[in-house]
Coordinates of C-alpha atoms in Angstrom, one line a residue:
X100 CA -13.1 -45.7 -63.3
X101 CA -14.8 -45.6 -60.2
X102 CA -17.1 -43.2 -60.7
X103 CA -18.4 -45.4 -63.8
X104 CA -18.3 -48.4 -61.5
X105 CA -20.4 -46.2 -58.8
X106 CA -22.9 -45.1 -61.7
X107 CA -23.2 -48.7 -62.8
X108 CA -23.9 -50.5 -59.2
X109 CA -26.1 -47.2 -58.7
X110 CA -28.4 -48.0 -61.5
X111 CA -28.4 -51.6 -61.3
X112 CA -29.8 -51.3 -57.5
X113 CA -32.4 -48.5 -58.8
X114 CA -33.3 -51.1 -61.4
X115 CA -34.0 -53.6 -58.5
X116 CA -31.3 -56.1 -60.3
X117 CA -29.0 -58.3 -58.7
X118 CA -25.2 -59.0 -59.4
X119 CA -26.6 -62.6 -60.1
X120 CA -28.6 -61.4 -62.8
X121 CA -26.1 -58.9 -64.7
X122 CA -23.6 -61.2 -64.6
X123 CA -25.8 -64.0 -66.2
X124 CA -27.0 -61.8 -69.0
X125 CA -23.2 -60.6 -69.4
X126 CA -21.5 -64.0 -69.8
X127 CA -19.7 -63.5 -66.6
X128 CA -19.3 -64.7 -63.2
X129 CA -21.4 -63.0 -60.1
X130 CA -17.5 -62.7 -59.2
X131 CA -15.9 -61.1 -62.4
X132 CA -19.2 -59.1 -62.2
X133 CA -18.5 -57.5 -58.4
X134 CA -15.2 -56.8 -59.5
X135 CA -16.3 -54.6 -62.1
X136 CA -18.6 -52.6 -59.6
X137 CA -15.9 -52.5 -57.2
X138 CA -13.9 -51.3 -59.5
X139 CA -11.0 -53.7 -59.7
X140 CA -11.6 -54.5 -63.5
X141 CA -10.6 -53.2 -66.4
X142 CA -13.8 -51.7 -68.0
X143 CA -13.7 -52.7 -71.8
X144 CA -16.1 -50.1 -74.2
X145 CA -17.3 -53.6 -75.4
X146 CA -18.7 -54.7 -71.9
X147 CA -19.7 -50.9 -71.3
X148 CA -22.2 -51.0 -74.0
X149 CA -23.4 -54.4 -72.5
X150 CA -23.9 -53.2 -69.2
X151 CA -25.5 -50.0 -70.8
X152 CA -27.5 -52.5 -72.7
X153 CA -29.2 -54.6 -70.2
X154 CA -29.3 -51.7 -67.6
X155 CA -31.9 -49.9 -70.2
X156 CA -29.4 -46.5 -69.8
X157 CA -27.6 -44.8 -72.4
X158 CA -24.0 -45.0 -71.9
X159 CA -23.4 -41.3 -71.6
X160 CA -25.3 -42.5 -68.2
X161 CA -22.6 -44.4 -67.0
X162 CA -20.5 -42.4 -67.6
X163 CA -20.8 -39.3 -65.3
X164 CA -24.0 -38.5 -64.0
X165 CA -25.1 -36.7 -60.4
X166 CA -27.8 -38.2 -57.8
X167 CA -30.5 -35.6 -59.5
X168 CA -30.0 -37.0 -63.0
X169 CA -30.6 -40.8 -61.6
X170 CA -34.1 -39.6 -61.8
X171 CA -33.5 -40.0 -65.6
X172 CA -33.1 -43.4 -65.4
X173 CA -36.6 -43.9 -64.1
X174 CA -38.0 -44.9 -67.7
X175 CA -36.7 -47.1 -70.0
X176 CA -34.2 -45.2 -72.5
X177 CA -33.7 -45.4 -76.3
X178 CA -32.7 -48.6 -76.9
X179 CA -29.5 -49.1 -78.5
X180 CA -29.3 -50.9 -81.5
X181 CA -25.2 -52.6 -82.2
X182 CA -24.6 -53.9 -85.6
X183 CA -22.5 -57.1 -85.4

């Protein structure tokens, strides 16, 4: 879990996008949001694909990934497409 959390603060900060911002577009807090990064909340698949979602990554991303792969994140990914 905190290895996700890790990737997902990583990315967000490589995206130049603040807590304030992720958590708007997620629903949430800038609170619930930290807690996530920190890793002190449960991390749902639901609010994975989210995250994934406005970060412009791919889950698998989040995931596990090294420092040299964060270079992947560089350009904008597939987009992911959720039928609801």
């Amino acid at each position: 879990t905190k290895v996700v959390a890790g990737n997902i603060r990583k990315t967000r900060e490589f995206r130049n996008y603040t807590q304030d911002y992720l958590a708007a577009k997620l629903g949430i807090s800038q609170n619930a949001y930290s807690k996530i990064e920190l890793g002190y909340s449960r991390l749902t698949l639901e609010r994975l694909f989210q995250i994934s979602t406005v970060l412009e990554v791919e889950v698998m991303q989040l995931i596990s990934f090294d420092d040299i792969e964060l270079t992947q994140i560089a350009s904008p990914s597939r987009k992911i497409i959720l039928n609801t």
